[in-house]
């Protein structure tokens, strides 16, 4: 299905809508803009890319965090901020040298950077090192 057919279909996914706006900004709007407006159009397109990646990666990140909460925060309240509670537990040294905590933190960082900045050079190096162990 090409982009026009996709736009005419009864159900258009959020990803398709984000792609359409992102393409418009980069391919149609930005070339006709100058200076700050052109820069802002590119920033807006990048934000849409972050939203797309977040929608794709969020389930894996949530599952990873939930597994961590089950493992290291067995008494956490439903609806509590898992990351905040894990951070506090680490700061208080309630989770110290626990098997798997460093692997969790590395896996989480790779997912977060896959959302925010997947082309970050250090991410590729970290991914290669961390996933080969």
mmCIF file of C-alpha atoms in Angstrom:
data_model
loop_
_atom_site.group_PDB
_atom_site.id
_atom_site.type_symbol
_atom_site.label_atom_id
_atom_site.label_comp_id
_atom_site.label_asym_id
_atom_site.label_seq_id
_atom_site.Cartn_x
_atom_site.Cartn_y
_atom_site.Cartn_z
ATOM 1 C CA UNK A 1 0.000 0.000 0.000
ATOM 2 C CA UNK A 2 1.486 3.347 -0.999
ATOM 3 C CA UNK A 3 1.252 6.461 1.142
ATOM 4 C CA UNK A 4 -1.795 7.875 -0.696
ATOM 5 C CA UNK A 5 -3.737 4.621 -0.324
ATOM 6 C CA UNK A 6 -2.747 4.464 3.318
ATOM 7 C CA UNK A 7 -4.074 7.968 3.916
ATOM 8 C CA UNK A 8 -7.385 7.093 2.235
ATOM 9 C CA UNK A 9 -7.950 3.890 4.179
ATOM 10 C CA UNK A 10 -10.561 3.878 6.934
ATOM 11 C CA UNK A 11 -8.048 3.072 9.648
ATOM 12 C CA UNK A 12 -4.812 4.982 9.653
ATOM 13 C CA UNK A 13 -2.275 4.006 12.269
ATOM 14 C CA UNK A 14 -0.603 6.534 14.514
ATOM 15 C CA UNK A 15 2.708 5.522 12.958
ATOM 16 C CA UNK A 16 1.366 6.324 9.489
ATOM 17 C CA UNK A 17 0.150 9.717 10.651
ATOM 18 C CA UNK A 18 3.482 10.494 12.264
ATOM 19 C CA UNK A 19 5.284 9.415 9.080
ATOM 20 C CA UNK A 20 3.053 11.639 6.965
ATOM 21 C CA UNK A 21 3.668 14.720 9.102
ATOM 22 C CA UNK A 22 7.379 13.962 9.381
ATOM 23 C CA UNK A 23 7.664 13.565 5.595
ATOM 24 C CA UNK A 24 5.753 16.799 5.042
ATOM 25 C CA UNK A 25 8.069 18.693 7.361
ATOM 26 C CA UNK A 26 11.269 17.345 5.806
ATOM 27 C CA UNK A 27 10.282 17.042 2.145
ATOM 28 C CA UNK A 28 7.758 19.837 1.647
ATOM 29 C CA UNK A 29 7.987 22.476 4.352
ATOM 30 C CA UNK A 30 11.678 22.651 5.308
ATOM 31 C CA UNK A 31 13.017 23.235 1.775
ATOM 32 C CA UNK A 32 10.873 26.377 1.558
ATOM 33 C CA UNK A 33 11.882 27.706 4.945
ATOM 34 C CA UNK A 34 14.976 29.557 6.027
ATOM 35 C CA UNK A 35 16.960 30.099 9.175
ATOM 36 C CA UNK A 36 15.245 29.441 12.455
ATOM 37 C CA UNK A 37 12.017 28.215 10.824
ATOM 38 C CA UNK A 38 13.900 25.582 8.817
ATOM 39 C CA UNK A 39 15.753 24.495 11.951
ATOM 40 C CA UNK A 40 12.493 24.262 13.916
ATOM 41 C CA UNK A 41 10.886 22.160 11.163
ATOM 42 C CA UNK A 42 13.780 19.700 11.354
ATOM 43 C CA UNK A 43 13.577 19.615 15.155
ATOM 44 C CA UNK A 44 9.836 18.926 14.924
ATOM 45 C CA UNK A 45 10.488 16.075 12.475
ATOM 46 C CA UNK A 46 13.064 14.640 14.881
ATOM 47 C CA UNK A 47 10.554 14.818 17.736
ATOM 48 C CA UNK A 48 8.078 12.853 15.637
ATOM 49 C CA UNK A 49 10.779 10.227 15.087
ATOM 50 C CA UNK A 50 11.328 9.982 18.845
ATOM 51 C CA UNK A 51 7.581 9.506 19.343
ATOM 52 C CA UNK A 52 7.529 6.742 16.722
ATOM 53 C CA UNK A 53 10.462 4.922 18.302
ATOM 54 C CA UNK A 54 8.975 5.334 21.767
ATOM 55 C CA UNK A 55 5.708 3.742 20.631
ATOM 56 C CA UNK A 56 7.620 0.800 19.184
ATOM 57 C CA UNK A 57 10.106 0.273 22.024
ATOM 58 C CA UNK A 58 7.937 1.208 25.027
ATOM 59 C CA UNK A 59 6.444 -2.303 25.510
ATOM 60 C CA UNK A 60 9.921 -3.862 25.793
ATOM 61 C CA UNK A 61 11.030 -1.116 28.175
ATOM 62 C CA UNK A 62 7.930 -1.528 30.337
ATOM 63 C CA UNK A 63 8.401 -5.306 30.451
ATOM 64 C CA UNK A 64 12.049 -4.888 31.437
ATOM 65 C CA UNK A 65 11.113 -2.441 34.204
ATOM 66 C CA UNK A 66 8.285 -4.657 35.442
ATOM 67 C CA UNK A 67 10.644 -7.633 35.635
ATOM 68 C CA UNK A 68 13.109 -5.484 37.592
ATOM 69 C CA UNK A 69 10.379 -4.372 39.980
ATOM 70 C CA UNK A 70 9.281 -7.959 40.535
ATOM 71 C CA UNK A 71 12.852 -8.987 41.219
ATOM 72 C CA UNK A 72 14.134 -6.102 43.340
ATOM 73 C CA UNK A 73 11.023 -4.275 44.574
ATOM 74 C CA UNK A 74 8.596 -7.012 45.613
ATOM 75 C CA UNK A 75 6.623 -4.642 47.868
ATOM 76 C CA UNK A 76 6.200 -1.817 45.342
ATOM 77 C CA UNK A 77 2.758 -0.249 45.223
ATOM 78 C CA UNK A 78 0.752 -0.676 42.036
ATOM 79 C CA UNK A 79 1.110 2.465 39.973
ATOM 80 C CA UNK A 80 4.351 3.512 41.662
ATOM 81 C CA UNK A 81 7.121 4.896 39.489
ATOM 82 C CA UNK A 82 9.352 1.837 39.080
ATOM 83 C CA UNK A 83 12.375 3.784 37.864
ATOM 84 C CA UNK A 84 12.154 6.249 40.722
ATOM 85 C CA UNK A 85 11.779 3.442 43.265
ATOM 86 C CA UNK A 86 14.697 1.483 41.791
ATOM 87 C CA UNK A 87 16.827 4.631 41.831
ATOM 88 C CA UNK A 88 15.996 5.240 45.480
ATOM 89 C CA UNK A 89 16.717 1.621 46.390
ATOM 90 C CA UNK A 90 20.088 1.822 44.630
ATOM 91 C CA UNK A 91 20.913 5.153 46.295
ATOM 92 C CA UNK A 92 20.028 3.687 49.708
ATOM 93 C CA UNK A 93 22.130 0.624 48.870
ATOM 94 C CA UNK A 94 19.133 -1.632 49.305
ATOM 95 C CA UNK A 95 20.074 -3.172 45.963
ATOM 96 C CA UNK A 96 23.801 -3.626 46.094
ATOM 97 C CA UNK A 97 25.742 -6.115 44.030
ATOM 98 C CA UNK A 98 22.537 -7.970 43.303
ATOM 99 C CA UNK A 99 22.937 -10.495 40.506
ATOM 100 C CA UNK A 100 21.576 -9.029 37.294
ATOM 101 C CA UNK A 101 21.180 -5.392 38.365
ATOM 102 C CA UNK A 102 24.016 -4.175 36.156
ATOM 103 C CA UNK A 103 22.673 -6.191 33.217
ATOM 104 C CA UNK A 104 19.247 -4.616 33.782
ATOM 105 C CA UNK A 105 20.721 -1.101 33.857
ATOM 106 C CA UNK A 106 22.675 -1.717 30.645
ATOM 107 C CA UNK A 107 19.663 -3.213 28.852
ATOM 108 C CA UNK A 108 17.505 -0.288 29.975
ATOM 109 C CA UNK A 109 20.041 2.263 28.797
ATOM 110 C CA UNK A 110 20.221 0.631 25.371
ATOM 111 C CA UNK A 111 16.427 0.784 25.046
ATOM 112 C CA UNK A 112 16.238 4.404 26.220
ATOM 113 C CA UNK A 113 18.948 5.514 23.795
ATOM 114 C CA UNK A 114 17.264 3.527 21.012
ATOM 115 C CA UNK A 115 14.312 5.849 21.570
ATOM 116 C CA UNK A 116 16.087 9.147 22.158
ATOM 117 C CA UNK A 117 19.151 8.934 19.942
ATOM 118 C CA UNK A 118 19.634 5.612 18.147
ATOM 119 C CA UNK A 119 22.493 6.971 16.014
ATOM 120 C CA UNK A 120 24.556 8.075 19.020
ATOM 121 C CA UNK A 121 28.049 6.686 18.376
ATOM 122 C CA UNK A 122 28.663 5.544 21.946
ATOM 123 C CA UNK A 123 25.388 3.614 21.891
ATOM 124 C CA UNK A 124 26.666 1.356 19.111
ATOM 125 C CA UNK A 125 29.891 0.699 21.020
ATOM 126 C CA UNK A 126 28.019 -0.013 24.257
ATOM 127 C CA UNK A 127 25.561 -2.281 22.478
ATOM 128 C CA UNK A 128 28.373 -4.289 20.926
ATOM 129 C CA UNK A 129 30.219 -4.648 24.239
ATOM 130 C CA UNK A 130 27.235 -5.189 26.502
ATOM 131 C CA UNK A 131 25.365 -7.654 24.334
ATOM 132 C CA UNK A 132 28.424 -9.800 23.645
ATOM 133 C CA UNK A 133 28.852 -10.582 27.358
#
